[in-house]
Amino acid sequence: MAPLVATGAAAAASTPPLLPMPASVVAGEGSFALAGEGLILSADPADKGTVAARERFLDLVAKGHGEKFRAGPSGGVRFIRDASVAGEEAYRLEVTPKAITIRASGDAGLFYGAETLWQLVASAKGGRIAAVRIEDQPAFAWRGVMLDSARHFQPVPYVEQLLDRMAAEKLNVFHWHLTDDEGWRIEIDRYPRLTQIGAWRTPVGAAGRDPKTGQPVRYGGFYTKDEIRRIVAYAAARHITIVPEIDMPGHATAMVAAYPELGSTPNPPKVPSSDWGILPNLLNTEDSTFTFIDNVLDEVMALFPGTYIHVGGDEAPKGQWKSDPRAQARIKTLGLKDEEALQGWFTGRLGDYLEKHGRRLIGWDEILEGSVPADATVMSWRGMDGALKAARLGHDTVLAPAPVFYLDNRQSDSPDEPPGRGEIVSWKRLYDFDTAPAALSAEERRHILGVQVNLWTERVRTTDFADRMIWPRAAVLAELGWSPAGTRDWAGFIRRLQPELARWQRLGWAYDRTPLDVEAKLDGGAITLVQPATMGEVRVTTDGSAPTAKSPLYAGPIAFTGTNRIAAQAFLDGTPLGTAQRWSFDAASPFTRAATAMNLCSNKLPDRIEDDGATDGVRRILWGDAMQTCWIWPKAPLDGVRSLNAEVGSVPFNYQLGADIASVKFRKPETPDGELEVRQDSCDGPRIASIPLAPATRSDGVTTLSGPLAMPVKGTHDLCMTFTQKAPDPLWLLDRLTLNR
């Protein structure tokens, strides 16, 4: 047998299309036929682990493959407990012409061997699997996905589907963000108002009103204890540990709204927040509050049997504590330096309580700003600094750094991406992340437990959006967490990702296909094509016909003629990626530009924001900078232009910016509702158009406004579009500008 060491295109012919890539793959001679007697799967009926692994495999096959496997006392596919395979998650999978054998010492290893076998079977060609010997174990113990259910609530079946998908990628930690300013999602018997009050809010803007009755919408939900027990059991059967997060002392608005005595202000909030950002509400530091917290943690620990309880600890502005005599008295009594040290004491007290109950505290990297228990684990989100500091101090750490591991960032610059933060975290950018920072010694790197991607859901309202934001980037994370760092190879990865996407399609599992689709950009006299995922080759036709793997290879910009009919699609080794895209460009095309194709004047807080109102039944996704609503159309053609049409929408300004709100400024409006201003050459240049917004205020969706140019302009010029208004709310956004001749 010979090891498979080829990379790139050569690897495609020799390496099994597995994801994540196993630690060792060695090719054998011949192949195993998926027919006849070979389709019987055997496992020791007295060994629950081997039986469970077999059942997992059979379930995947039944859902996504045509072969008729069945269980039996003996057969060509065997699941065997083998103590010689070291490691709970390790396994050995061997395919010979006569049999397939999966060996492992632990239940998890057997399960992961079944997952790998499913990938081999699902990608088999000609009904045969090439002989191979796979020796496999993970690089990291923690391979996680965080789901924020506080900002937007996901139903139980969706959570279970997410767990199924995580298991298929050998991801083993589900970090569940259950509480925040906007919602409390876990039933606590002793404190029923946490869900009676804390689980519900009214969305801001048009989304907060029933379109038929005009009555306020009650949005939210929570997981009952029975539902949580069901989800915990579902996860355990897939060798996934759930780490619940109860965020403290900040991000506590929903908690304080339910029980105002927990607050640090004389005027605590009465309902959970509908704003996004950093709110000022902190839990107070009274003993009665810790009694409350301890009681909550008792019920949380009874539901979640895993070692770790996440206590948040992030983004806790200290203004309320500075003004709270009780907090100041606590600082003095304890001899603490300041409010930051008070949070350290607060977190330490939580850690002590958890330790007494055999659990370990984990929190965001802000917990390092105070004294925390020696066994506290640090989840580093503010870049890598928290992880480096934690490891040097002897704390275990999980790498979850923004922005690369934050799945609420968009995946490409395509206008078809879901709502999300403006920074682009492409699949390749995530894949290239270094999980072994050179700044740490080998001994310090031992404190890195693993890696985790996080989906914050302020902008992710639906489970469809969630699927597209999580996948396939969580599968990229799976490879970072499982495969040896030395095996990283982007070209090889994309050739293994393509059949993985095909397997998901068979199972009905959604993912973001947008980065696979080719984009067309008209700029001046040329049309440029690009595929954001940088996978495969772009094939193009210029007569409107559907591209095939034999169509001409796109070699560079296409001259704009005014009658272009272009179609394009990416292909990888002859297999189509994404969907075929078609465009028709005519003489009017240079005179219209979507805001998504313009430059933002700044990148202070760029966002793809879902409109709170519908246009023709659809909530359009708008693009802008919430702190500076300003767009630049470079080199706009203005010869003969007499007027313009602007498609504009507005969204509630529900951003909690703290002191930064002072930098959100607008020009003074000339009419009560403000105007869209268009200026020539720069944002301080001559104003060539000013269109009142009043007609748009009568619509909850996107409205088309029209207005004349104040003066004729010749040639090409940069155009700057801004809004005048008295205050940030509502936030007006440009969707498209059309120049009329």
Short mmCIF file of C-alpha atoms in Angstrom, two decimals, residues 520-527 558-566 582-593 633 637 736 738-741:
data_model
loop_
_atom_site.label_atom_id
_atom_site.label_comp_id
_atom_site.label_asym_id
_atom_site.label_seq_id
_atom_site.Cartn_x
_atom_site.Cartn_y
_atom_site.Cartn_z
CA ALA A 520 -20.85 40.18 -13.83
CA LYS A 521 -19.73 43.76 -13.30
CA LEU A 522 -20.09 46.47 -15.93
CA ASP A 523 -17.54 49.22 -15.48
CA GLY A 524 -17.04 51.70 -18.27
CA GLY A 525 -16.52 49.86 -21.52
CA ALA A 526 -15.89 46.39 -20.10
CA ILE A 527 -17.82 43.55 -18.46
CA ILE A 558 -15.53 41.41 -22.36
CA ALA A 559 -16.00 44.57 -24.41
CA PHE A 560 -19.35 46.27 -23.78
CA THR A 561 -21.24 46.69 -27.07
CA GLY A 562 -24.67 47.69 -25.84
CA THR A 563 -26.16 44.40 -27.04
CA ASN A 564 -24.29 41.84 -24.89
CA ARG A 565 -25.97 38.55 -24.01
CA ILE A 566 -23.66 36.69 -21.65
CA ARG A 582 -27.29 35.07 -17.53
CA TRP A 583 -27.11 38.80 -18.19
CA SER A 584 -28.39 41.09 -20.93
CA PHE A 585 -26.64 44.43 -21.25
CA ASP A 586 -28.15 47.14 -23.45
CA ALA A 587 -27.57 50.82 -24.09
CA ALA A 588 -29.28 51.74 -20.81
CA SER A 589 -27.14 49.44 -18.64
CA PRO A 590 -24.31 51.92 -17.95
CA PHE A 591 -26.86 54.39 -16.56
CA THR A 592 -28.12 52.31 -13.64
CA ARG A 593 -26.16 51.14 -10.63
CA TRP A 633 -20.69 55.83 -7.94
CA PRO A 637 -21.80 58.77 -17.28
CA ARG A 736 -30.43 51.74 -6.75
CA THR A 738 -30.82 55.29 -12.43
CA LEU A 739 -29.77 58.20 -14.62
CA ASN A 740 -32.38 59.26 -17.20
CA ARG A 741 -31.52 60.88 -20.52
#
